[in-house]
Amino acid sequence: MSDALVRPAAAGTSAPPRANAVVAVLAFAGIVVSLMQTLVIPIVPELPRLLDASASNTAWAVTATLLAAAVATPVVGRLGDMFGKRRMLQISIVLLVAGSVVCALADSLVPMIIGRTLQGLAAAVVPLGISIMRDVLPAERLAGSTALMSASLGVGGALGLPSAAFIADNYDWHILFWTSAVLGAVALVLVLLFVPESEVRTGGRFDLVGSLGLSAGLVSLLLAVSKGADWGWTSGTTLGLGAAAVVVLVAWGWYELRTAQPLVDLRTTARPQVLFTNLASVALGFSMFAMSLVLPQLLQLPEQTGYGLGRSMLTVGLVLAPQGLVMMAMSAVSAGVTKAKGPKVTLMIGALIVAAGYGLNIVLMSEVWHLILVSCVIGAGVGFTYGALPALIMGAVDPSQTGAANSLNTLMRSLGTSFASAIAGVILAQMTTDFGGHALPSENGFKVVMAIGAGAALLAFAVATFLPRQRVTAPAPVATGSVEPVEVSGAKS
């Protein structure tokens, strides 16, 4: 790619009509979809009783969403590039609403799993929203808007947890899903009213074989990672799925390199800027999720342990909620740094802030305000990094590949969170302390997980140093006219 991305020239430099509404609606849609990820957390311990099923079976209400999101994200992103990003955005939100309604009507395990699977299929909303922004917003609006859209993943999760805990504590649990359905319906109407369709499309034929191969490989990998602790890491099922994932993904890669219209252009993903951005995304996804595992447990463990704070789930949500607001605020700061210094610098700064937050957590974990401070520092770092990632991806791929490239980057973050869950689970299961005859994670176990979280953030920083130095560029709005390069700033990243 040249320093300046080639885009259809805009008729002028002014923002298109209702540009603010486009940004607000897409960010709202991202928040609604991210709410889905935290929706069931307050009721997970109660699901066996609520659904009259075993705990191992009700865990599929979470696992099914994870698997569906992993499969849908790259596939829907590619379909958006081919047939229209707004169209696929609408379909994704419809699936979210449908899944929410199914869960709201469910009183047994099977419909709950079906509904949660449908909700997971909506996970591509955020990368699709970022891609739409690239196509329809003016260059000067792009950095801040995509940073806000990317941050909506964390904002929705942070704000959704206290809301879900409050509803679960005071109302029938089905209200959680009716609320999700209503919010999804509102998002769908707003998209129909305010979000234009992008004119940038690739057309061509959909790579069905590639989509099936990638789906099979991802499902095998994520099942091995997410269920390995339950099945046993050395069990035949876990090892078999891991081996199957390797074989299928290698075969998939071989096929993708040889097909004319691949689901994922592996040659593009091998470009240094795309490759190292995706590798950093895995590390950052790992680092961010480590906090989500540690802080709630520290807050909820009994005070008699000497390090637990004995708080309710509602308090957990309220403690973590400011993090979402900090992430939203930092998205604007992230955009400013990106414009001035480039997304590479923004990513590196964010990774260091995240690492510093975990360092603080190792020494500050005995008071509620300690954990609020830690979550806000880490949230600030995440706001920086998640704002830089889409800028790096879009600065290295053709406009016609934006949806697929952003979706793959989102998938990389999700893989990082899955690995974090598995590794942290093993550590906390091994490093325990006896409390009234029950084994609970020890204080040192939490500190080890936090140290690994800091290490993952530092790894992301190290990976980011390999990103190439180049001019910071972004597209102008789509309009009919000649094709010309559009430059955002001449800063070096």
mmCIF file with all atom_site columns, N, CA, C and O in Angstrom, residues 297-311 365-366 443 446:
data_model
loop_
_atom_site.group_PDB
_atom_site.id
_atom_site.type_symbol
_atom_site.label_atom_id
_atom_site.label_alt_id
_atom_site.label_comp_id
_atom_site.label_asym_id
_atom_site.label_entity_id
_atom_site.label_seq_id
_atom_site.pdbx_PDB_ins_code
_atom_site.Cartn_x
_atom_site.Cartn_y
_atom_site.Cartn_z
_atom_site.occupancy
_atom_site.B_iso_or_equiv
_atom_site.pdbx_formal_charge
_atom_site.auth_seq_id
_atom_site.auth_comp_id
_atom_site.auth_asym_id
_atom_site.auth_atom_id
_atom_site.pdbx_PDB_model_num
ATOM 1  N N  . GLN A 1 297 ? -13.814 -11.348 41.345 1.00 0.00 ? 297 GLN A N  1
ATOM 2  C CA . GLN A 1 297 ? -13.601 -12.348 42.396 1.00 0.00 ? 297 GLN A CA 1
ATOM 3  C C  . GLN A 1 297 ? -13.056 -11.708 43.660 1.00 0.00 ? 297 GLN A C  1
ATOM 4  O O  . GLN A 1 297 ? -13.464 -12.067 44.772 1.00 0.00 ? 297 GLN A O  1
ATOM 5  N N  . LEU A 1 298 ? -12.112 -10.789 43.518 1.00 0.00 ? 298 LEU A N  1
ATOM 6  C CA . LEU A 1 298 ? -11.593 -10.102 44.706 1.00 0.00 ? 298 LEU A CA 1
ATOM 7  C C  . LEU A 1 298 ? -12.704 -9.362  45.445 1.00 0.00 ? 298 LEU A C  1
ATOM 8  O O  . LEU A 1 298 ? -12.747 -9.347  46.673 1.00 0.00 ? 298 LEU A O  1
ATOM 9  N N  . LEU A 1 299 ? -13.605 -8.761  44.704 1.00 0.00 ? 299 LEU A N  1
ATOM 10 C CA . LEU A 1 299 ? -14.694 -8.016  45.326 1.00 0.00 ? 299 LEU A CA 1
ATOM 11 C C  . LEU A 1 299 ? -15.693 -8.930  46.022 1.00 0.00 ? 299 LEU A C  1
ATOM 12 O O  . LEU A 1 299 ? -16.272 -8.557  47.056 1.00 0.00 ? 299 LEU A O  1
ATOM 13 N N  . GLN A 1 300 ? -15.902 -10.125 45.507 1.00 0.00 ? 300 GLN A N  1
ATOM 14 C CA . GLN A 1 300 ? -16.956 -10.990 46.029 1.00 0.00 ? 300 GLN A CA 1
ATOM 15 C C  . GLN A 1 300 ? -16.489 -12.005 47.061 1.00 0.00 ? 300 GLN A C  1
ATOM 16 O O  . GLN A 1 300 ? -17.315 -12.506 47.834 1.00 0.00 ? 300 GLN A O  1
ATOM 17 N N  . LEU A 1 301 ? -15.208 -12.343 47.096 1.00 0.00 ? 301 LEU A N  1
ATOM 18 C CA . LEU A 1 301 ? -14.740 -13.318 48.081 1.00 0.00 ? 301 LEU A CA 1
ATOM 19 C C  . LEU A 1 301 ? -14.965 -12.796 49.499 1.00 0.00 ? 301 LEU A C  1
ATOM 20 O O  . LEU A 1 301 ? -14.924 -11.591 49.745 1.00 0.00 ? 301 LEU A O  1
ATOM 21 N N  . PRO A 1 302 ? -15.201 -13.694 50.461 1.00 0.00 ? 302 PRO A N  1
ATOM 22 C CA . PRO A 1 302 ? -15.485 -13.262 51.842 1.00 0.00 ? 302 PRO A CA 1
ATOM 23 C C  . PRO A 1 302 ? -14.341 -12.449 52.445 1.00 0.00 ? 302 PRO A C  1
ATOM 24 O O  . PRO A 1 302 ? -13.154 -12.718 52.169 1.00 0.00 ? 302 PRO A O  1
ATOM 25 N N  . GLU A 1 303 ? -14.686 -11.482 53.271 1.00 0.00 ? 303 GLU A N  1
ATOM 26 C CA . GLU A 1 303 ? -13.667 -10.666 53.938 1.00 0.00 ? 303 GLU A CA 1
ATOM 27 C C  . GLU A 1 303 ? -12.783 -11.514 54.845 1.00 0.00 ? 303 GLU A C  1
ATOM 28 O O  . GLU A 1 303 ? -11.613 -11.174 55.077 1.00 0.00 ? 303 GLU A O  1
ATOM 29 N N  . GLN A 1 304 ? -13.326 -12.623 55.353 1.00 0.00 ? 304 GLN A N  1
ATOM 30 C CA . GLN A 1 304 ? -12.568 -13.469 56.262 1.00 0.00 ? 304 GLN A CA 1
ATOM 31 C C  . GLN A 1 304 ? -11.337 -14.098 55.617 1.00 0.00 ? 304 GLN A C  1
ATOM 32 O O  . GLN A 1 304 ? -10.439 -14.573 56.311 1.00 0.00 ? 304 GLN A O  1
ATOM 33 N N  . THR A 1 305 ? -11.272 -14.085 54.297 1.00 0.00 ? 305 THR A N  1
ATOM 34 C CA . THR A 1 305 ? -10.082 -14.623 53.631 1.00 0.00 ? 305 THR A CA 1
ATOM 35 C C  . THR A 1 305 ? -8.869  -13.731 53.862 1.00 0.00 ? 305 THR A C  1
ATOM 36 O O  . THR A 1 305 ? -7.732  -14.181 53.717 1.00 0.00 ? 305 THR A O  1
ATOM 37 N N  . GLY A 1 306 ? -9.107  -12.473 54.193 1.00 0.00 ? 306 GLY A N  1
ATOM 38 C CA . GLY A 1 306 ? -8.000  -11.544 54.397 1.00 0.00 ? 306 GLY A CA 1
ATOM 39 C C  . GLY A 1 306 ? -7.705  -10.692 53.186 1.00 0.00 ? 306 GLY A C  1
ATOM 40 O O  . GLY A 1 306 ? -6.987  -9.688  53.290 1.00 0.00 ? 306 GLY A O  1
ATOM 41 N N  . TYR A 1 307 ? -8.248  -11.060 52.034 1.00 0.00 ? 307 TYR A N  1
ATOM 42 C CA . TYR A 1 307 ? -8.020  -10.267 50.821 1.00 0.00 ? 307 TYR A CA 1
ATOM 43 C C  . TYR A 1 307 ? -9.310  -10.060 50.022 1.00 0.00 ? 307 TYR A C  1
ATOM 44 O O  . TYR A 1 307 ? -9.370  -9.183  49.163 1.00 0.00 ? 307 TYR A O  1
ATOM 45 N N  . GLY A 1 308 ? -10.342 -10.843 50.294 1.00 0.00 ? 308 GLY A N  1
ATOM 46 C CA . GLY A 1 308 ? -11.625 -10.616 49.656 1.00 0.00 ? 308 GLY A CA 1
ATOM 47 C C  . GLY A 1 308 ? -12.342 -9.442  50.293 1.00 0.00 ? 308 GLY A C  1
ATOM 48 O O  . GLY A 1 308 ? -12.065 -9.070  51.446 1.00 0.00 ? 308 GLY A O  1
ATOM 49 N N  . LEU A 1 309 ? -13.267 -8.839  49.569 1.00 0.00 ? 309 LEU A N  1
ATOM 50 C CA . LEU A 1 309 ? -13.961 -7.646  50.075 1.00 0.00 ? 309 LEU A CA 1
ATOM 51 C C  . LEU A 1 309 ? -15.427 -7.898  50.389 1.00 0.00 ? 309 LEU A C  1
ATOM 52 O O  . LEU A 1 309 ? -16.123 -6.995  50.863 1.00 0.00 ? 309 LEU A O  1
ATOM 53 N N  . GLY A 1 310 ? -15.938 -9.104  50.097 1.00 0.00 ? 310 GLY A N  1
ATOM 54 C CA . GLY A 1 310 ? -17.278 -9.492  50.513 1.00 0.00 ? 310 GLY A CA 1
ATOM 55 C C  . GLY A 1 310 ? -18.399 -8.642  49.961 1.00 0.00 ? 310 GLY A C  1
ATOM 56 O O  . GLY A 1 310 ? -19.366 -8.362  50.668 1.00 0.00 ? 310 GLY A O  1
ATOM 57 N N  . ARG A 1 311 ? -18.311 -8.239  48.724 1.00 0.00 ? 311 ARG A N  1
ATOM 58 C CA . ARG A 1 311 ? -19.322 -7.369  48.128 1.00 0.00 ? 311 ARG A CA 1
ATOM 59 C C  . ARG A 1 311 ? -20.267 -8.150  47.214 1.00 0.00 ? 311 ARG A C  1
ATOM 60 O O  . ARG A 1 311 ? -19.980 -9.254  46.776 1.00 0.00 ? 311 ARG A O  1
ATOM 61 N N  . MET A 1 365 ? -4.958  -3.672  46.372 1.00 0.00 ? 365 MET A N  1
ATOM 62 C CA . MET A 1 365 ? -6.081  -4.574  46.172 1.00 0.00 ? 365 MET A CA 1
ATOM 63 C C  . MET A 1 365 ? -6.863  -4.820  47.463 1.00 0.00 ? 365 MET A C  1
ATOM 64 O O  . MET A 1 365 ? -7.664  -5.756  47.529 1.00 0.00 ? 365 MET A O  1
ATOM 65 N N  . SER A 1 366 ? -6.681  -3.967  48.449 1.00 0.00 ? 366 SER A N  1
ATOM 66 C CA . SER A 1 366 ? -7.301  -4.221  49.758 1.00 0.00 ? 366 SER A CA 1
ATOM 67 C C  . SER A 1 366 ? -8.514  -3.342  50.044 1.00 0.00 ? 366 SER A C  1
ATOM 68 O O  . SER A 1 366 ? -9.193  -3.547  51.055 1.00 0.00 ? 366 SER A O  1
ATOM 69 N N  . GLU A 1 443 ? -4.506  -15.300 47.405 1.00 0.00 ? 443 GLU A N  1
ATOM 70 C CA . GLU A 1 443 ? -4.094  -13.932 47.069 1.00 0.00 ? 443 GLU A CA 1
ATOM 71 C C  . GLU A 1 443 ? -2.930  -13.948 46.088 1.00 0.00 ? 443 GLU A C  1
ATOM 72 O O  . GLU A 1 443 ? -2.896  -13.167 45.132 1.00 0.00 ? 443 GLU A O  1
ATOM 73 N N  . PHE A 1 446 ? -4.079  -14.559 42.512 1.00 0.00 ? 446 PHE A N  1
ATOM 74 C CA . PHE A 1 446 ? -4.558  -13.350 41.838 1.00 0.00 ? 446 PHE A CA 1
ATOM 75 C C  . PHE A 1 446 ? -3.394  -12.476 41.388 1.00 0.00 ? 446 PHE A C  1
ATOM 76 O O  . PHE A 1 446 ? -3.411  -11.905 40.296 1.00 0.00 ? 446 PHE A O  1
#
